[in-house]
Amino acid sequence: MKNLINKVSIAFIVFIVFIVLGITIQYYFTPFIYIIILYILAMPIFNFFKKIIPNDNLSGALTLILINLTLFFIIFYLGSELFDIVKEILSKDLTNMDKFKEFILKFLKEGDVSSIDFDIIIKNKDWLQKGAKITTENIVSYVFSNIFVYFLLTDLEYIKESIKVILPKSFSKTFINTINKYKNIIFIEGFLVLITTIEYLLGFIILGIPKSLFLSLLCGILDLLPYVGTIIVFIPLIIYNIILKEYFIAIGLVLLYILAQIIREILETKYVGKNLELHPLLVLLSIYLGLKFLGIIGFVLGPLYVLFLKEINYNTT
């Protein structure tokens, strides 16, 4: 009974610590998400470079250069494809687009978009100033994140030793084990996103959907985002093909989406359960509650909290 009370007390204390940590990160450490994403992308590349280049500093620098160049080309490609799509729509007969707009408005019961006073929106300069400020802050955060990740890559062992010195021995062991297992969750999710993106690409090509590579990459990116997901790509595509009376393609898109989700759930159950001894439903619940409490930061800290509790329970048994 005493052991149970101790575990519950520790769980509550850790929960409070995670809440405070999440709020602090959310308001005072905006580069956090950039650091997580960059580190996830960097680790396998860095490990590869270490095998052929003995210098960790050079390997770290080459890793970040490669990642940033790749991200730049992906963003450039997506942007140019999106520009081409808009230009193609504007250069063609807009009858189908008008039908599409009317269908969406009727479905959502939003009324007529012509009632929106676009002059007021354009004349309002505040959104421009806020946009410029947010853009500047994000650029600074991204640059800082690159520097931070560089030191994480090159000095990781030193950082681990420092944690062992600062924290009690049992607690530092629990913390490091939790971080290592959390990295496994991230890599598994990354692997699943890659598989799903390939599935979407093949499906779009088979169905003859224009801009298949662009749409599959977009779906892959959206698959990483909580609450959003690939459904916001599929719904307009399905509705548009129904309006054009392309029922075979519309049904194919529905089946492609369902099939991709089923395969993802099967693989997630297999790999998450096998590697982490955690049911995927528990991971999903921790993500959902984390988002409810702390927004996008909770998306990262929620599963981390569950893994931390598991390690504490294991070490105090």
Coordinates of C-alpha atoms in Angstrom, one line a residue:
M1 CA 0.0 0.0 0.0
K2 CA 2.8 2.4 0.9
N3 CA 4.6 1.6 -2.4
L4 CA 1.4 2.4 -4.3
I5 CA 1.0 5.7 -2.5
N6 CA 4.6 6.6 -3.3
K7 CA 4.1 5.8 -7.0
V8 CA 0.9 7.9 -7.1
S9 CA 2.7 10.8 -5.4
I10 CA 5.6 10.6 -7.8
A11 CA 3.1 10.5 -10.7
F12 CA 1.3 13.6 -9.5
I13 CA 4.6 15.5 -8.8
V14 CA 5.9 14.6 -12.3
F15 CA 2.6 15.7 -13.8
I16 CA 2.8 19.1 -12.2
V17 CA 6.5 19.4 -13.3
F18 CA 5.5 18.5 -16.9
I19 CA 2.6 21.1 -16.9
V20 CA 4.9 23.8 -15.6
L21 CA 7.6 22.8 -18.1
G22 CA 5.1 22.8 -20.9
I23 CA 3.7 26.3 -20.1
T24 CA 7.3 27.6 -19.7
I25 CA 8.3 26.2 -23.1
Q26 CA 5.1 27.4 -24.7
Y27 CA 5.6 31.0 -23.7
Y28 CA 9.4 31.4 -23.3
F29 CA 11.1 28.8 -25.5
T30 CA 9.5 28.9 -29.0
P31 CA 12.4 27.0 -30.7
F32 CA 11.4 23.8 -28.8
I33 CA 9.4 22.3 -31.7
Y34 CA 12.0 23.2 -34.3
I35 CA 14.7 21.5 -32.1
I36 CA 12.7 18.3 -31.8
I37 CA 12.0 18.1 -35.6
L38 CA 15.6 19.0 -36.6
Y39 CA 17.0 16.5 -34.1
I40 CA 14.8 13.7 -35.3
L41 CA 15.8 14.4 -38.9
A42 CA 19.5 14.8 -38.0
M43 CA 20.2 11.7 -35.9
P44 CA 20.2 9.0 -38.7
I45 CA 22.1 11.3 -41.1
F46 CA 24.6 12.2 -38.4
N47 CA 25.1 8.5 -37.5
F48 CA 25.8 7.8 -41.2
F49 CA 28.3 10.6 -41.5
K50 CA 30.1 9.4 -38.4
K51 CA 30.8 6.1 -40.0
I52 CA 32.7 7.7 -42.9
I53 CA 34.0 10.9 -41.2
P54 CA 35.7 10.5 -37.8
N55 CA 35.3 14.2 -36.8
D56 CA 32.0 14.7 -35.0
N57 CA 32.0 18.5 -35.5
L58 CA 32.3 18.1 -39.3
S59 CA 29.7 15.4 -39.3
G60 CA 27.3 17.6 -37.4
A61 CA 27.9 20.6 -39.7
L62 CA 27.4 18.5 -42.8
T63 CA 24.2 16.9 -41.4
L64 CA 22.6 20.3 -40.7
I65 CA 23.7 21.7 -44.1
L66 CA 22.1 18.7 -45.9
I67 CA 18.9 18.9 -43.9
N68 CA 18.5 22.6 -44.5
L69 CA 19.2 22.3 -48.2
T70 CA 16.7 19.4 -48.5
L71 CA 14.0 21.3 -46.5
F72 CA 14.6 24.4 -48.7
F73 CA 14.1 22.4 -52.0
I74 CA 11.0 20.7 -50.6
I75 CA 9.5 24.0 -49.6
F76 CA 10.5 25.5 -52.9
Y77 CA 9.0 22.6 -54.8
L78 CA 5.7 22.7 -52.8
G79 CA 5.5 26.4 -53.2
S80 CA 6.1 26.3 -57.0
E81 CA 3.6 23.5 -57.4
L82 CA 1.0 25.4 -55.5
F83 CA 1.6 28.5 -57.6
D84 CA 1.2 26.4 -60.8
I85 CA -2.0 24.9 -59.5
V86 CA -3.5 28.4 -58.7
K87 CA -2.3 29.7 -62.1
E88 CA -3.8 26.7 -63.9
I89 CA -7.1 27.2 -62.2
L90 CA -7.2 30.9 -63.0
S91 CA -6.3 30.3 -66.6
K92 CA -9.1 27.8 -67.2
D93 CA -12.8 28.0 -67.4
L94 CA -13.9 28.6 -63.8
T95 CA -17.3 27.0 -64.2
N96 CA -16.3 23.9 -62.3
M97 CA -14.6 26.0 -59.6
D98 CA -17.9 28.0 -59.2
K99 CA -19.8 24.7 -58.8
F100 CA -17.2 23.6 -56.2
K101 CA -17.5 26.8 -54.3
E102 CA -21.3 26.7 -54.3
F103 CA -21.2 23.0 -53.1
I104 CA -18.9 23.8 -50.2
L105 CA -20.8 26.9 -49.1
K106 CA -24.1 25.0 -49.3
F107 CA -22.5 22.1 -47.3
L108 CA -21.1 24.4 -44.6
K109 CA -24.0 26.8 -44.7
E110 CA -21.7 29.8 -44.6
G111 CA -23.7 31.9 -47.0
D112 CA -22.3 34.0 -49.8
V113 CA -18.6 34.9 -49.7
S114 CA -19.4 38.1 -51.6
S115 CA -20.8 39.5 -48.3
I116 CA -17.2 39.7 -46.9
D117 CA -15.8 43.2 -47.1
F118 CA -12.4 42.5 -48.5
D119 CA -11.5 46.2 -48.6
I120 CA -11.6 46.4 -44.8
I121 CA -9.3 43.3 -44.6
I122 CA -6.8 44.8 -47.2
K123 CA -6.8 48.3 -45.5
N124 CA -6.1 46.8 -42.1
K125 CA -2.3 46.9 -41.7
D126 CA -2.2 45.2 -38.3
W127 CA -2.2 41.7 -39.8
L128 CA 0.8 42.6 -42.0
Q129 CA 2.8 43.9 -39.0
K130 CA 1.9 40.8 -36.9
G131 CA 2.8 38.6 -39.8
A132 CA 6.2 40.3 -40.2
K133 CA 6.8 40.0 -36.5
I134 CA 5.9 36.3 -36.4
T135 CA 8.0 35.6 -39.5
T136 CA 11.1 37.3 -37.9
E137 CA 10.6 35.5 -34.6
N138 CA 10.3 32.1 -36.4
I139 CA 13.5 32.8 -38.5
V140 CA 15.4 33.7 -35.3
S141 CA 14.0 30.6 -33.6
Y142 CA 15.0 28.3 -36.5
V143 CA 18.6 29.6 -36.6
F144 CA 18.9 29.2 -32.9
S145 CA 17.5 25.6 -33.2
N146 CA 20.1 24.7 -35.7
I147 CA 22.9 25.8 -33.3
F148 CA 21.2 24.0 -30.4
V149 CA 20.9 20.8 -32.5
Y150 CA 24.5 21.0 -33.6
F151 CA 25.6 20.9 -30.0
L152 CA 23.1 18.1 -29.2
L153 CA 24.7 16.0 -32.0
T154 CA 28.3 16.7 -31.3
D155 CA 28.2 16.8 -27.4
L156 CA 25.5 14.3 -26.6
E157 CA 27.6 12.1 -24.5
Y158 CA 28.9 15.1 -22.5
I159 CA 25.3 16.3 -22.0
K160 CA 24.3 12.8 -20.7
E161 CA 27.2 12.8 -18.2
S162 CA 26.3 16.3 -17.0
I163 CA 22.7 15.0 -16.4
K164 CA 24.1 12.1 -14.4
V165 CA 26.1 14.6 -12.2
I166 CA 23.2 17.1 -11.7
L167 CA 20.4 14.6 -11.0
P168 CA 20.3 11.7 -8.5
K169 CA 21.7 8.5 -10.0
S170 CA 18.3 6.6 -10.1
F171 CA 16.5 9.6 -11.4
S172 CA 19.0 10.3 -14.1
K173 CA 18.9 6.7 -15.3
T174 CA 15.1 6.9 -15.5
F175 CA 15.3 10.2 -17.4
I176 CA 17.9 8.9 -20.0
N177 CA 16.0 5.7 -20.5
T178 CA 12.8 7.6 -21.1
I179 CA 14.4 9.9 -23.6
N180 CA 15.9 6.9 -25.5
K181 CA 12.5 5.2 -25.7
Y182 CA 10.8 8.4 -26.7
K183 CA 13.2 8.7 -29.6
N184 CA 12.0 5.3 -30.6
I185 CA 8.4 6.6 -30.7
I186 CA 9.5 9.5 -32.9
F187 CA 11.4 7.3 -35.3
I188 CA 8.5 4.8 -35.6
E189 CA 6.1 7.7 -36.3
G190 CA 8.5 9.1 -38.9
F191 CA 8.7 5.6 -40.5
L192 CA 4.9 5.3 -40.6
V193 CA 4.6 8.8 -42.2
L194 CA 7.1 7.7 -44.9
I195 CA 5.2 4.5 -45.6
T196 CA 1.8 6.4 -45.7
T197 CA 3.3 9.0 -48.1
I198 CA 4.5 6.3 -50.5
E199 CA 1.0 4.7 -50.3
Y200 CA -0.7 8.0 -51.2
L201 CA 1.8 8.6 -54.0
L202 CA 1.1 5.2 -55.6
G203 CA -2.6 5.6 -55.1
F204 CA -2.7 9.0 -56.7
I205 CA -0.7 7.8 -59.7
I206 CA -3.0 4.8 -60.2
L207 CA -6.1 7.0 -60.0
G208 CA -4.6 9.5 -62.4
I209 CA -4.7 12.4 -59.9
P210 CA -2.8 15.4 -61.3
K211 CA 0.2 16.7 -59.2
S212 CA 0.5 13.3 -57.4
L213 CA 3.9 13.9 -55.9
F214 CA 2.9 17.3 -54.6
L215 CA -0.3 16.0 -53.0
S216 CA 1.4 13.0 -51.5
L217 CA 4.2 15.1 -50.0
L218 CA 1.5 17.5 -48.7
C219 CA -0.4 14.5 -47.1
G220 CA 2.9 13.4 -45.5
I221 CA 3.4 16.8 -43.9
L222 CA -0.2 17.0 -42.7
D223 CA 0.0 13.5 -41.3
L224 CA 2.6 14.9 -38.8
L225 CA 0.2 17.6 -37.6
P226 CA -2.3 16.9 -34.8
Y227 CA -6.0 17.4 -35.4
V228 CA -5.4 18.4 -39.1
G229 CA -4.4 15.2 -40.9
T230 CA -4.7 14.2 -44.5
I231 CA -8.4 14.4 -44.5
I232 CA -8.3 18.1 -45.5
V233 CA -6.6 17.0 -48.7
F234 CA -8.9 14.1 -49.4
I235 CA -12.3 15.8 -48.8
P236 CA -11.8 18.6 -51.4
L237 CA -10.5 16.0 -53.9
I238 CA -13.4 13.7 -53.3
I239 CA -16.0 16.4 -53.5
Y240 CA -14.4 17.9 -56.7
N241 CA -14.5 14.6 -58.5
I242 CA -18.1 14.0 -57.4
I243 CA -19.0 17.4 -58.9
L244 CA -17.2 16.4 -62.1
K245 CA -19.1 13.1 -62.0
E246 CA -15.8 11.2 -61.8
Y247 CA -17.4 8.7 -59.4
F248 CA -14.8 6.0 -60.0
I249 CA -12.0 8.3 -58.9
A250 CA -14.0 9.6 -55.9
I251 CA -14.6 6.1 -54.7
G252 CA -11.0 5.2 -55.3
L253 CA -9.9 8.2 -53.2
V254 CA -12.2 7.1 -50.3
L255 CA -10.8 3.5 -50.5
L256 CA -7.2 4.8 -50.7
Y257 CA -7.7 6.9 -47.5
I258 CA -9.3 4.1 -45.6
L259 CA -6.7 1.6 -46.7
A260 CA -3.8 3.9 -45.7
Q261 CA -5.3 4.5 -42.3
I262 CA -5.9 0.7 -41.7
I263 CA -2.3 -0.1 -42.7
R264 CA -1.0 2.7 -40.5
E265 CA -2.9 1.4 -37.5
I266 CA -1.7 -2.2 -38.0
L267 CA 1.9 -1.1 -38.3
E268 CA 1.7 1.3 -35.4
T269 CA 0.2 -1.4 -33.2
K270 CA 3.0 -3.8 -34.2
Y271 CA 6.0 -1.5 -33.8
V272 CA 4.9 0.6 -30.9
G273 CA 3.8 -2.3 -28.9
K274 CA 6.8 -4.4 -29.7
N275 CA 9.5 -1.8 -29.1
L276 CA 8.0 0.2 -26.2
E277 CA 5.7 -2.3 -24.5
L278 CA 3.0 0.4 -24.7
H279 CA -0.4 0.0 -26.4
P280 CA -0.8 2.5 -29.3
L281 CA -4.1 3.6 -27.7
L282 CA -2.3 4.7 -24.6
V283 CA 0.2 6.7 -26.8
L284 CA -2.8 8.2 -28.7
L285 CA -4.6 9.2 -25.5
S286 CA -1.4 10.8 -24.1
I287 CA -1.1 12.9 -27.3
Y288 CA -4.8 13.9 -27.1
L289 CA -4.6 15.0 -23.5
G290 CA -1.3 16.7 -24.0
L291 CA -2.8 18.7 -26.8
K292 CA -5.8 19.6 -24.6
F293 CA -3.6 20.8 -21.8
L294 CA -0.7 22.4 -23.5
G295 CA -1.4 22.7 -27.3
I296 CA 1.3 21.7 -29.7
I297 CA 3.8 21.4 -26.8
G298 CA 1.6 18.8 -25.2
F299 CA 1.8 16.8 -28.4
V300 CA 5.5 16.2 -27.6
L301 CA 5.3 16.1 -23.8
G302 CA 2.2 13.8 -23.5
P303 CA 3.9 10.6 -24.6
L304 CA 7.0 11.6 -22.8
Y305 CA 5.1 11.8 -19.6
V306 CA 3.6 8.3 -20.1
L307 CA 7.0 6.8 -20.8
F308 CA 8.5 8.5 -17.8
L309 CA 5.8 7.0 -15.5
K310 CA 6.4 3.6 -17.0
E311 CA 10.2 3.9 -16.2
I312 CA 9.4 5.1 -12.7
N313 CA 7.0 2.2 -12.1
Y314 CA 9.6 -0.2 -13.4
N315 CA 12.5 1.2 -11.3
T316 CA 10.4 1.4 -8.1
T317 CA 8.9 -2.1 -8.3

